[in-house]
Short mmCIF file of C-alpha atoms and ligand atoms in Angstrom, two decimals:
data_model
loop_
_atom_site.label_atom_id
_atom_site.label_comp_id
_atom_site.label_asym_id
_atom_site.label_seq_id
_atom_site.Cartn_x
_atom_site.Cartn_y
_atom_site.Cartn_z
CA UNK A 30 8.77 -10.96 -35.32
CA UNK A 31 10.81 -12.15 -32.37
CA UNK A 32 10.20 -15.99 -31.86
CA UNK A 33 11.67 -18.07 -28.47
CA UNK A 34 11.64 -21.33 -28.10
CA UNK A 35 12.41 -23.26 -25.08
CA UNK A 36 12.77 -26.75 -25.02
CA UNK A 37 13.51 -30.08 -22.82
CA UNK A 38 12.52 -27.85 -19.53
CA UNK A 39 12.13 -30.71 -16.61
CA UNK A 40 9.22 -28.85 -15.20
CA UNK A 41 7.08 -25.52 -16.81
CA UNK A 42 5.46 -24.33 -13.30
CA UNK A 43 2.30 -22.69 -13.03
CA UNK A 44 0.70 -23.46 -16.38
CA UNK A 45 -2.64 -22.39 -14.96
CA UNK A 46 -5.49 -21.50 -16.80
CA UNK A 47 -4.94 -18.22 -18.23
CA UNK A 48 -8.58 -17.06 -16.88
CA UNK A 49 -7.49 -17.84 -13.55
CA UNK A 50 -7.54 -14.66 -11.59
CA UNK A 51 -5.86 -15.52 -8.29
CA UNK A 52 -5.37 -19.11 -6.42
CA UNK A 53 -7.95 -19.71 -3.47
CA UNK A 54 -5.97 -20.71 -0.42
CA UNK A 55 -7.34 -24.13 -0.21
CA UNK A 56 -5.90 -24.76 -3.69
CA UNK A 57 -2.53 -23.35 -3.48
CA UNK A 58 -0.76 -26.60 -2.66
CA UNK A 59 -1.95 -27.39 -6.81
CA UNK A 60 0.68 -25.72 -8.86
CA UNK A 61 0.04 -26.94 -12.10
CA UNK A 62 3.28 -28.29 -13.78
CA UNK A 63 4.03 -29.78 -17.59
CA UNK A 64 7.17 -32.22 -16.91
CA UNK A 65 9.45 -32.24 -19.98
CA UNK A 66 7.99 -29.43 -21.20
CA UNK A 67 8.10 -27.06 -24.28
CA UNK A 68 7.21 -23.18 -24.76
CA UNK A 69 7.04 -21.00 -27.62
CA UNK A 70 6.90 -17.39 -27.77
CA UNK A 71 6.14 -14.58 -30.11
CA UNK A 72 6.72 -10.93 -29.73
CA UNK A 73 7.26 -11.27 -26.45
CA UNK A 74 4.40 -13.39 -25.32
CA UNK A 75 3.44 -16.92 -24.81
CA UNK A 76 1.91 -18.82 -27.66
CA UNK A 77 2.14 -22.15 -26.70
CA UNK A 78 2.97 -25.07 -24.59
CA UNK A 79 3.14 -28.79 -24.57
CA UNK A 80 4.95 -31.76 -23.59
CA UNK A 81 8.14 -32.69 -25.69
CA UNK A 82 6.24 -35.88 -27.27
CA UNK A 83 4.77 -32.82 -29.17
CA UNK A 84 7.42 -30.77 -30.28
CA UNK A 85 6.60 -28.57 -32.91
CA UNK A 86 9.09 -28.76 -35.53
CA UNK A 87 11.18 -26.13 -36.78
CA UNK A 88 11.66 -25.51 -40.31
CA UNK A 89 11.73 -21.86 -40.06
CA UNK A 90 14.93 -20.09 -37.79
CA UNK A 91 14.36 -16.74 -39.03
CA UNK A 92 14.44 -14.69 -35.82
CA UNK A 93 14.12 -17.91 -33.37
CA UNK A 94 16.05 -18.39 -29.98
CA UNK A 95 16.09 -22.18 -29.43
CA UNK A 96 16.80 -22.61 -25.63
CA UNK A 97 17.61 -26.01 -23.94
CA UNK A 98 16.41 -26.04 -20.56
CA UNK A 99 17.15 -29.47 -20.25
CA UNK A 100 17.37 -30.61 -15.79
CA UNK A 101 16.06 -27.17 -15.58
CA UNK A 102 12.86 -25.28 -14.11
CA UNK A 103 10.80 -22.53 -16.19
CA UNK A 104 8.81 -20.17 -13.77
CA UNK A 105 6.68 -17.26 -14.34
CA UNK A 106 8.60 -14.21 -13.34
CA UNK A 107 8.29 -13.32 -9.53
CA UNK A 108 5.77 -10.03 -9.20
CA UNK A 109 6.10 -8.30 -6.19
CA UNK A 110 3.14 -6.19 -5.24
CA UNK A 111 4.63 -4.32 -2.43
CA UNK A 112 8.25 -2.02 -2.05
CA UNK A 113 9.34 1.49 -1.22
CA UNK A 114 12.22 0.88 -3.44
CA UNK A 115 12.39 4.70 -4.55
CA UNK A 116 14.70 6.20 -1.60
CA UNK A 117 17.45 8.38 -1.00
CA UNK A 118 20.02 6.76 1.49
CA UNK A 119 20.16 3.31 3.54
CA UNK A 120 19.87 3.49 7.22
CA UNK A 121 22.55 0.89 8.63
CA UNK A 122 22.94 3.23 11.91
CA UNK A 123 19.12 2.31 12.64
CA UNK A 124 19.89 -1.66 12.26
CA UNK A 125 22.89 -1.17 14.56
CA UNK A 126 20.54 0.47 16.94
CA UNK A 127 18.23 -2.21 16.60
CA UNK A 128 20.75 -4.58 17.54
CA UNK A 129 21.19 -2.74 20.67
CA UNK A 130 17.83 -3.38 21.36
CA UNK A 131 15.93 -0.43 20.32
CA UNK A 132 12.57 -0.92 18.59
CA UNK A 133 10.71 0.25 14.82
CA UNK A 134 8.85 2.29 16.83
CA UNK A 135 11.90 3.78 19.41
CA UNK A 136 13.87 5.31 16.44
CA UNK A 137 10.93 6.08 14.54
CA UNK A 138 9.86 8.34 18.04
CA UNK A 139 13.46 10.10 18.27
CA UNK A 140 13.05 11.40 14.21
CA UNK A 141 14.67 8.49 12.67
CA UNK A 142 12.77 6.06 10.73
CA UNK A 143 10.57 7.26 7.75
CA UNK A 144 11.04 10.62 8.73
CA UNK A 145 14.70 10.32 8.54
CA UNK A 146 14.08 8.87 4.89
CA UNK A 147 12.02 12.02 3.51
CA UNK A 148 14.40 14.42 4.91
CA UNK A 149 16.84 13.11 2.57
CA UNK A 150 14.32 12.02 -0.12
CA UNK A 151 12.98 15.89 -0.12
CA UNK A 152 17.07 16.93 -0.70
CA UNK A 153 18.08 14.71 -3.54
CA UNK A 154 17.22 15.33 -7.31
CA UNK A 155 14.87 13.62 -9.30
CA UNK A 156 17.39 12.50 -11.67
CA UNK A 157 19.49 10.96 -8.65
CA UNK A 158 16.43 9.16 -7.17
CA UNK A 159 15.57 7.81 -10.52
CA UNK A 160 19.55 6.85 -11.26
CA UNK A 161 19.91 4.89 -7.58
CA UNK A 162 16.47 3.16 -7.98
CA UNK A 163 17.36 2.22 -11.05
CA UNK A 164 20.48 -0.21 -10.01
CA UNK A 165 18.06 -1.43 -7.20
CA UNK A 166 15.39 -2.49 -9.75
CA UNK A 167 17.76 -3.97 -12.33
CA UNK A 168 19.41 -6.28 -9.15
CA UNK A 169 15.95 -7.15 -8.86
CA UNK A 170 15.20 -7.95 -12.04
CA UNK A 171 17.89 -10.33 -12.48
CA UNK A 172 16.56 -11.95 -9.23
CA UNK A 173 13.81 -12.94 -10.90
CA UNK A 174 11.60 -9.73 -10.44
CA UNK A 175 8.84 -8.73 -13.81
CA UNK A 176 6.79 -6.92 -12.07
CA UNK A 177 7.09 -4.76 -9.32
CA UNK A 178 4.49 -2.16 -7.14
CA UNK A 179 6.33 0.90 -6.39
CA UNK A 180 5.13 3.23 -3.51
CA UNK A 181 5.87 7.18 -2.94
CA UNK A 182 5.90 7.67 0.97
CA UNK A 183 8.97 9.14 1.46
CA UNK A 184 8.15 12.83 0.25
CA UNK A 185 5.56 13.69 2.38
CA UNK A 186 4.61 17.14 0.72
CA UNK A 187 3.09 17.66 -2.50
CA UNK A 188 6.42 18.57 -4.59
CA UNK A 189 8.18 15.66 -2.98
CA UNK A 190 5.33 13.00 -3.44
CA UNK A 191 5.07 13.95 -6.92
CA UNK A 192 8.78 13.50 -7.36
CA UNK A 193 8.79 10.53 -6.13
CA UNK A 194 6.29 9.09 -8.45
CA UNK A 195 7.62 11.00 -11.51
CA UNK A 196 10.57 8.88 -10.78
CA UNK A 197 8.21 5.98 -10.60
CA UNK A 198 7.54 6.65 -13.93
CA UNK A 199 10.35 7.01 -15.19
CA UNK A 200 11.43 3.88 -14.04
CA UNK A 201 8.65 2.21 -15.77
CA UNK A 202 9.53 3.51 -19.18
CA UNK A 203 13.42 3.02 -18.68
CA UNK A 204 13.36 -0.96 -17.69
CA UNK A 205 11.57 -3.61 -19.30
CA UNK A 206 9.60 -4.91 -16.12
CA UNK A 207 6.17 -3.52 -15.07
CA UNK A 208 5.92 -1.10 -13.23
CA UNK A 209 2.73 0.08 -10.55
CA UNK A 210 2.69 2.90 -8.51
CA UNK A 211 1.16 3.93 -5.64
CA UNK A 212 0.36 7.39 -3.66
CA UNK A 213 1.51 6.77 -0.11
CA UNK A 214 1.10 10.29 1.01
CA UNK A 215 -0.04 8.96 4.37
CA UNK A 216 2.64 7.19 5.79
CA UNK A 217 4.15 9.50 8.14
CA UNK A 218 2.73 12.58 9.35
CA UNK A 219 5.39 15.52 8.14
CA UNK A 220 7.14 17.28 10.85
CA UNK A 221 5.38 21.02 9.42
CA UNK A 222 1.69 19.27 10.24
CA UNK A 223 2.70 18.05 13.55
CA UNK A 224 0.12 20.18 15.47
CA UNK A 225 -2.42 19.78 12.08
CA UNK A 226 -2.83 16.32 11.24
CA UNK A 227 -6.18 17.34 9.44
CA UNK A 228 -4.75 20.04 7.52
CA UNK A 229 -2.08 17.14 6.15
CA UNK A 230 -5.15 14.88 4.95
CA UNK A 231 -7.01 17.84 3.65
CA UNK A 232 -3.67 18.04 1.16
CA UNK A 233 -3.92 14.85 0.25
CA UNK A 234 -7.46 14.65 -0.47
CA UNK A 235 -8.08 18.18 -1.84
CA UNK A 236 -4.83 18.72 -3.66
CA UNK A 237 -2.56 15.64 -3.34
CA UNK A 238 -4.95 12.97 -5.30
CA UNK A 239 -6.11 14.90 -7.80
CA UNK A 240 -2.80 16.12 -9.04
CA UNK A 241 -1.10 12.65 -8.89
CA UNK A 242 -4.28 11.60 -11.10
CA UNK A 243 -4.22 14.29 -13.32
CA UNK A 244 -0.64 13.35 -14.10
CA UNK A 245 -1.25 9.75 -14.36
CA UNK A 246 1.39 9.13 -11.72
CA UNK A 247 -0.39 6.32 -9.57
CA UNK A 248 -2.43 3.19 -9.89
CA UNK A 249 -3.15 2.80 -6.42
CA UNK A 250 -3.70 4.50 -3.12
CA UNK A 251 -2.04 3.36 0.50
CA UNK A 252 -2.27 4.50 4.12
CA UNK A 253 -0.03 3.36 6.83
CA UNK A 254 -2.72 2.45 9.28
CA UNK A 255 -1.15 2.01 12.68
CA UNK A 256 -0.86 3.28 16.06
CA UNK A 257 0.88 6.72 15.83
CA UNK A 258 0.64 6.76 12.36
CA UNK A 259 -2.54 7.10 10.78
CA UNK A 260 -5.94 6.10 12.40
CA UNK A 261 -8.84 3.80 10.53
CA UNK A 262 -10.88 6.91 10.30
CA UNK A 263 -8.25 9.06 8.78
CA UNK A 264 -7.83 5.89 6.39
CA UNK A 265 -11.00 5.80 5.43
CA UNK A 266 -11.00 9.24 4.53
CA UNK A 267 -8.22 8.59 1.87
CA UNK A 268 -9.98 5.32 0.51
CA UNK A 269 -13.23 6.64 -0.26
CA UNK A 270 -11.05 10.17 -1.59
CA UNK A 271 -9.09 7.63 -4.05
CA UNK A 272 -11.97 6.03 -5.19
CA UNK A 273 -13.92 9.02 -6.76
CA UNK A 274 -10.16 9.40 -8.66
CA UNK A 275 -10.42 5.76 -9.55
CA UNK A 276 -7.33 4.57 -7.27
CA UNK A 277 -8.17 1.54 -5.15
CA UNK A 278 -6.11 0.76 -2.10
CA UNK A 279 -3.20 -1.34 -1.20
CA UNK A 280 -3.21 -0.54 2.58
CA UNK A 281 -0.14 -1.12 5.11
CA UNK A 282 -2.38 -2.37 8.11
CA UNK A 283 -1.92 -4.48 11.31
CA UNK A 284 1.85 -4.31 11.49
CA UNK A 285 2.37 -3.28 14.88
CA UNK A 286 -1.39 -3.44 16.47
CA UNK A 287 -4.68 -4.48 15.47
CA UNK A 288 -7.07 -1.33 15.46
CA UNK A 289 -9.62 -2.25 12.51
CA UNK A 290 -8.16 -1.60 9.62
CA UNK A 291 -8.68 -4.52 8.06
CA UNK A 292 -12.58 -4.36 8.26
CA UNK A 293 -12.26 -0.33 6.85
CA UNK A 294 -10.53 -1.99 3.63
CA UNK A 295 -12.91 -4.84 3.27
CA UNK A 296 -15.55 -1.85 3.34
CA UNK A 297 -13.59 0.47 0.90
CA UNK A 298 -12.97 -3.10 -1.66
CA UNK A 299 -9.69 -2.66 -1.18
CA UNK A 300 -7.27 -4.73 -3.19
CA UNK A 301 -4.81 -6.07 -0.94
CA UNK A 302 -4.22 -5.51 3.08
CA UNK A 303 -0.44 -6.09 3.17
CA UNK A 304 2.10 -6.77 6.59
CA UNK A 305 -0.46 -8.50 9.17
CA UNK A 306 1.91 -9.50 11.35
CA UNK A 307 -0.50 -8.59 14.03
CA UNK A 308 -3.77 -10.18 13.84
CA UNK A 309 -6.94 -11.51 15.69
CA UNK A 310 -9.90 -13.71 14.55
CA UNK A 311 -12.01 -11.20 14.00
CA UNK A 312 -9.77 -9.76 10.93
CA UNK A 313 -9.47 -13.09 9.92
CA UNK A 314 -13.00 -13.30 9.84
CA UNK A 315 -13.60 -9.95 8.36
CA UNK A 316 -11.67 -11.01 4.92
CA UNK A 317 -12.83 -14.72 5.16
CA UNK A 318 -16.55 -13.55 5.31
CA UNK A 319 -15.82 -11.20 1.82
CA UNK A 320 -14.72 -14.05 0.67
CA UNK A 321 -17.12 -16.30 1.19
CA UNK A 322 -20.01 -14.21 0.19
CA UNK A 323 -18.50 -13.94 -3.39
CA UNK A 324 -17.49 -16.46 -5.94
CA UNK A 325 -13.78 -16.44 -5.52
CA UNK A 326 -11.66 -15.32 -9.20
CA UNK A 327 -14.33 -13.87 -10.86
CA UNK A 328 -12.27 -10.77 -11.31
CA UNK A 329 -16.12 -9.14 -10.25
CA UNK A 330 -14.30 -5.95 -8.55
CA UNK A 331 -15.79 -7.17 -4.76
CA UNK A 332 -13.39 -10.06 -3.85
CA UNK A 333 -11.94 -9.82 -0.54
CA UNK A 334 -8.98 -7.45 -0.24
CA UNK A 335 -5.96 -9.93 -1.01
CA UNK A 336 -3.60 -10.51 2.03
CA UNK A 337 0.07 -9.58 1.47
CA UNK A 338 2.19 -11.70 3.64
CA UNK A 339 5.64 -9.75 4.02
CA UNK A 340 8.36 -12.03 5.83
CA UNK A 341 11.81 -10.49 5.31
CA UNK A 342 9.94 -7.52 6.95
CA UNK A 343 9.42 -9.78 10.20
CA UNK A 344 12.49 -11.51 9.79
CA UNK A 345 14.65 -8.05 9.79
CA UNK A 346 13.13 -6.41 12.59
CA UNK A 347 11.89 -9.80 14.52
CA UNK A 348 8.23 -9.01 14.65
CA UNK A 349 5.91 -12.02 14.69
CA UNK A 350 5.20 -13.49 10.95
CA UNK A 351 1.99 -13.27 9.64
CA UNK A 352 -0.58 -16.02 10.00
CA UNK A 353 -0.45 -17.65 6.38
CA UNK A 354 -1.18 -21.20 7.20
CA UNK A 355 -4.77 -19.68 8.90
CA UNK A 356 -5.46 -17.61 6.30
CA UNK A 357 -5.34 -20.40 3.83
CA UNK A 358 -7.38 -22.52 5.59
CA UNK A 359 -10.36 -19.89 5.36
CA UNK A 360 -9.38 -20.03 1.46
CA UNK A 361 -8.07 -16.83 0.95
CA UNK A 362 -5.43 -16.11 -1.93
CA UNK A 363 -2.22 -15.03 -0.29
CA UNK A 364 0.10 -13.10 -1.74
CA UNK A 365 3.70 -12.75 -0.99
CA UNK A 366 6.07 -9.17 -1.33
CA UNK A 367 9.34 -7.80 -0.29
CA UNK A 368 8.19 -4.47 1.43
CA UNK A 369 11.88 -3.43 0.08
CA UNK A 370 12.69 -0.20 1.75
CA UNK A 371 15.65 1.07 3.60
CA UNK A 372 13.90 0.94 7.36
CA UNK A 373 12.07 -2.64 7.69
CA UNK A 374 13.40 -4.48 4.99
CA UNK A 375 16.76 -3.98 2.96
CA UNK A 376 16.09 -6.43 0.45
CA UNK A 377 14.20 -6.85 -3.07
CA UNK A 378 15.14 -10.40 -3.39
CA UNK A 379 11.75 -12.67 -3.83
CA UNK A 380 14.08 -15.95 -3.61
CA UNK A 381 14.71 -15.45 0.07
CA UNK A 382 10.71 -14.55 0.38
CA UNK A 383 10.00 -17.57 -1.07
CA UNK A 384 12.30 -19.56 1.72
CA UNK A 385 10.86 -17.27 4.49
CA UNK A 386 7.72 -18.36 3.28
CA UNK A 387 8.09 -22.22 3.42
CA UNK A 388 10.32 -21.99 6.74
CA UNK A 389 8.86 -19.44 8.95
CA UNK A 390 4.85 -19.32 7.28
CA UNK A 391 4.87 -22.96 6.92
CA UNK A 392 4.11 -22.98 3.23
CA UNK A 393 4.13 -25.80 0.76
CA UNK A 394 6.84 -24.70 -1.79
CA UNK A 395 4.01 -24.97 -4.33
CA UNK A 396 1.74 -22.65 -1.76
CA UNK A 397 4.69 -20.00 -1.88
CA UNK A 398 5.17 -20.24 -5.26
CA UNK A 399 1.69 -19.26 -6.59
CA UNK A 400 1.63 -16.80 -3.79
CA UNK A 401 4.55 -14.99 -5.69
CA UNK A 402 3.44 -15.20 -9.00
CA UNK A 403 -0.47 -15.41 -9.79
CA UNK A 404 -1.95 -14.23 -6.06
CA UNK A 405 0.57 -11.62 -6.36
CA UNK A 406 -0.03 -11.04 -9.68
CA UNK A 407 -3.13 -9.82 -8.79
CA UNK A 408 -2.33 -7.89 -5.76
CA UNK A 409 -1.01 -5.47 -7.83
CA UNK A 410 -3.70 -6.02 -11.03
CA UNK A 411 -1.34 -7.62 -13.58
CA UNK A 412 -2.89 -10.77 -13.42
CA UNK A 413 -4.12 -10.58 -16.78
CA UNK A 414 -0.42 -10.53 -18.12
CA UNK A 415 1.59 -12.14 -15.73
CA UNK A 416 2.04 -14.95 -12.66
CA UNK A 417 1.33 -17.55 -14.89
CA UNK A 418 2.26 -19.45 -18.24
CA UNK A 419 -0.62 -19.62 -19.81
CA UNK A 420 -0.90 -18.60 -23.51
CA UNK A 421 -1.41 -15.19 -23.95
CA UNK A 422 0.19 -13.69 -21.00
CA UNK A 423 3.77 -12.38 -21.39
CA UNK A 424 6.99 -14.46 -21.53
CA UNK A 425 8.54 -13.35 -18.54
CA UNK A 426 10.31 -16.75 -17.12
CA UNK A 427 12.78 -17.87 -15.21
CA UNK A 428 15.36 -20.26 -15.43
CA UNK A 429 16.18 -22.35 -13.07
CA UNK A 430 20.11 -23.36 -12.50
CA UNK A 431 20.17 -27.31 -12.81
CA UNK A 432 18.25 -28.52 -10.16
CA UNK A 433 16.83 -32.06 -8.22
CA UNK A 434 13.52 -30.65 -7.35
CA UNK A 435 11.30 -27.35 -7.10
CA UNK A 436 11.49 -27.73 -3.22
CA UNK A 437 15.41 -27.08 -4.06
CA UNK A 438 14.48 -23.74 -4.19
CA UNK A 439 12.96 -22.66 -1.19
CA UNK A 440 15.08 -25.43 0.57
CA UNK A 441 18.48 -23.70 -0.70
CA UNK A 442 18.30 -20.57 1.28
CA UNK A 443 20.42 -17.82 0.41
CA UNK A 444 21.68 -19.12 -2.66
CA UNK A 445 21.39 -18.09 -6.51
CA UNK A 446 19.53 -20.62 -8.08
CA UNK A 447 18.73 -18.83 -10.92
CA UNK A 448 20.28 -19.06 -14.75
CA UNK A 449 18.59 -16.97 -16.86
CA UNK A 450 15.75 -14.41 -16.42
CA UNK A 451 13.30 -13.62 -19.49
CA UNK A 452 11.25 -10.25 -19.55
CA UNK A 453 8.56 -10.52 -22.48
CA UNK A 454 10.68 -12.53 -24.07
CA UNK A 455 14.04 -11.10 -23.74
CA UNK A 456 16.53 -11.77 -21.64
CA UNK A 457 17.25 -9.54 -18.22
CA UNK A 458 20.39 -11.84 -17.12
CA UNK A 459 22.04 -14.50 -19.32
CA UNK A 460 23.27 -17.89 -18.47
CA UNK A 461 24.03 -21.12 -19.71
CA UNK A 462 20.39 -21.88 -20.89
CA UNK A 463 21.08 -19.54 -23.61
CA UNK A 464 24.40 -20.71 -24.42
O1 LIG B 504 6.20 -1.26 5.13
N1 LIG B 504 5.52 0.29 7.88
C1 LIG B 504 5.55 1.23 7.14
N2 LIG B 504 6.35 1.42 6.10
C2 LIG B 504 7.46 0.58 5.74
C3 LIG B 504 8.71 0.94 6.44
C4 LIG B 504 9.16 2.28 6.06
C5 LIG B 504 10.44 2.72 6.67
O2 LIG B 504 10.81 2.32 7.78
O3 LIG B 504 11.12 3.51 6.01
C6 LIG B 504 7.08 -0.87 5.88
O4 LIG B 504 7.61 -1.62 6.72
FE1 LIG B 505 5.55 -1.35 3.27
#
């Protein structure tokens, strides 16, 4: 049995209660924190916590790590409920276009954007995908990442979606951090079904779903729902097509335009509505009315679709943020991702989310932080395990560098403040904690 043991931590951060399914926006600015704190592991997960006035004593090292975290902070692991990090090739010649002053939507119209990203996705090996997302997710990891939602999206034909998520899965048996995948089949209508769109959503309905079920490939199910991508109805279609397989949806809507998405995923039960960039009071109103018809974190299957606030997404291709501070006032549980993929947003890292968060949304640190780890937790269903220490849940931690306060964090933008980064248990990246 593999026993940890961390000691002297200034702060233990989000010691919630472990049936606490997600953090109502109202009460995000309460992250519950033990000062001069203790935690003890076994096998991987947490068995206990306390203040150091209760120390448990030690009279058996047999298989114990003893770790001094002494000036230091111990976080659950960051879980990011949103990336396409499974690609072929980054697309620096679309930023530099960008910076010319073309738009998102300009390349995507001339054959760049996703489109440009399947092309090469569709030529490249499985065992090459898996091998370059593999170095992605491992950088991740040692940012701070334990869990991570993975979507397909850039295959856009059966063989190619399945590849995708085969890699997926790979990925989720090779690295120690979970894993959840989703079927994005609907993000880009392929250039052979330009002149058919229904005969695309007939193959992912009729052939598509049920394979990637069958397999056990995906979790989850995602439409990008947007002008000149995929309409609400088409949406809808694939929602209520996933749910007879058992795959609820994670939905890319409002990025661009607001065309009623949102309401389609609070009638499907969606589980999150991620991006939002683009929103009016009546989507606002849409979510806070689930909400406020059911007893929030109750885990009873009809909560309101969590929102997935995205801001290196807005802050790399200078669309407006999305509305966090509103949302939380109507007490809904925001959640925070990367969106990591090579067209919108080039980067897994959750520490400059969590800066984006407090300086562009106008988040508490404490608001960002349980947006990262339980409300995102449970944007991508791991809520159970992870986004919190709370016994029973797995000890997957970080450790802080030695630092004055928590707002240090988001405060520091840019820099590593990380030491040491536990995955059930183990350490991901070493530092001087563990010396
Ligand atoms: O979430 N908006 C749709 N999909 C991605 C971008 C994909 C791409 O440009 O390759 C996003 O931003
Ligand atoms: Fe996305």
């Amino acid at each position: 049995m593999k026993r940890l043991l961390i000691k002297n931590a200034k702060g233990l951060v989000g010691t919630h209660p472990a049936d606490l399914l997600r953090v109502g926006g109202r009460s995000m600015k309460d992250l519950p924190i033990i000062a001069d704190g203790w935690l003890a592991a076994e096998d991987g997960r947490i068995t206990g916590v306390g203040i150091m006035d209760s120390f448990p004593g030690i009279t058996d090292w047999s298989d114990l790590t003893v770790i001094d975290a002494e000036d230091r902070y111990v976080l659950p692991g960051w879980c990011d409920p949103h990336t396409h990090t499974v690609f072929a090739a980054s697309r620096e010649e679309e930023f530099v276009d960008k910076i010319k002053g073309h738009t998102y939507q300009e390349i995507a119209a001339r054959g760049g954007g996703i489109l440009n990203s399947a092309a090469k996705l569709r030529a490249m090996s499985e065992d090459e995908l898996f091998t370059k997302a593999k170095v992605r997710l491992e950088g991740m990891m040692h940012q701070g990442t334990a869990a991570v939602e993975i979507k397909s999206g850039y295959g856009l034909s059966v063989e190619s979606e399945l590849k995708m998520l085969r890699v997926a899965k790979r990925l989720k048996e090779a690295l120690p951090l979970q894993v959840r995948t989703t079927l994005l089949a609907a993000h880009a209508l392929p250039p052979e079904f330009k002149d058919d769109r229904s005969a695309y959503l007939d193959l992912i309905v009729n052939e598509l779903i049920p394979r990637v079920t069958a397999e056990g490939l995906a979790d989850f199910v995602d439409v990008f729902c947007e002008t000149n991508y995929f309409t609400v109805a088409e949406m809808e279609r694939i929602l209520v097509a996933g749910a007879v397989y058992g795959l609820r949806g994670k939905v890319h809507v409002n990025q661009f335009t607001s065309i009623g998405g949102i309401q389609a995923a609070v009638k499907h039960h969606a589980l999150s509505v991620d991006h939002l960039e683009v929103m009016e009071e009546a989507d606002i109103e849409a979510l806070a009315n689930m909400h406020s018809t059911q007893l929030h974190g109750r885990g009873t299957g009809s909560e309101a679709p969590i929102p997935t606030l995205l801001p290196s997404c807005s802050f790399f291709l200078r669309i407006p943020y999305g509305p966090a501070r509103q949302l939380m006032d109507r007490d809904l549980a925001v959640a925070l991702a990367t969106d990591h993929n090579p067209g919108s947003t080039p980067s897994g890292n959750m520490n400059f989310v969590l800066s984006l968060a407090c300086i562009q949304l106008r988040m508490l640190p404490e608001e960002a932080i349980n947006a990262m780890t339980l409300n995102s937790a449970a944007a991508m269903a791991v809520e159970a395990d992870l986004g919190s220490i709370s016994i029973g849940k797995r000890a997957s931690l970080i450790i802080t560098k030695k630092i004055p306060s928590l707002a240090y964090l988001p405060y520091t933008f840019g820099n590593d403040n990380i030491d040491t980064v536990l995955i059930d248990g183990a350490p991901v990246r070493s530092g001087e904690a563990l010396a």
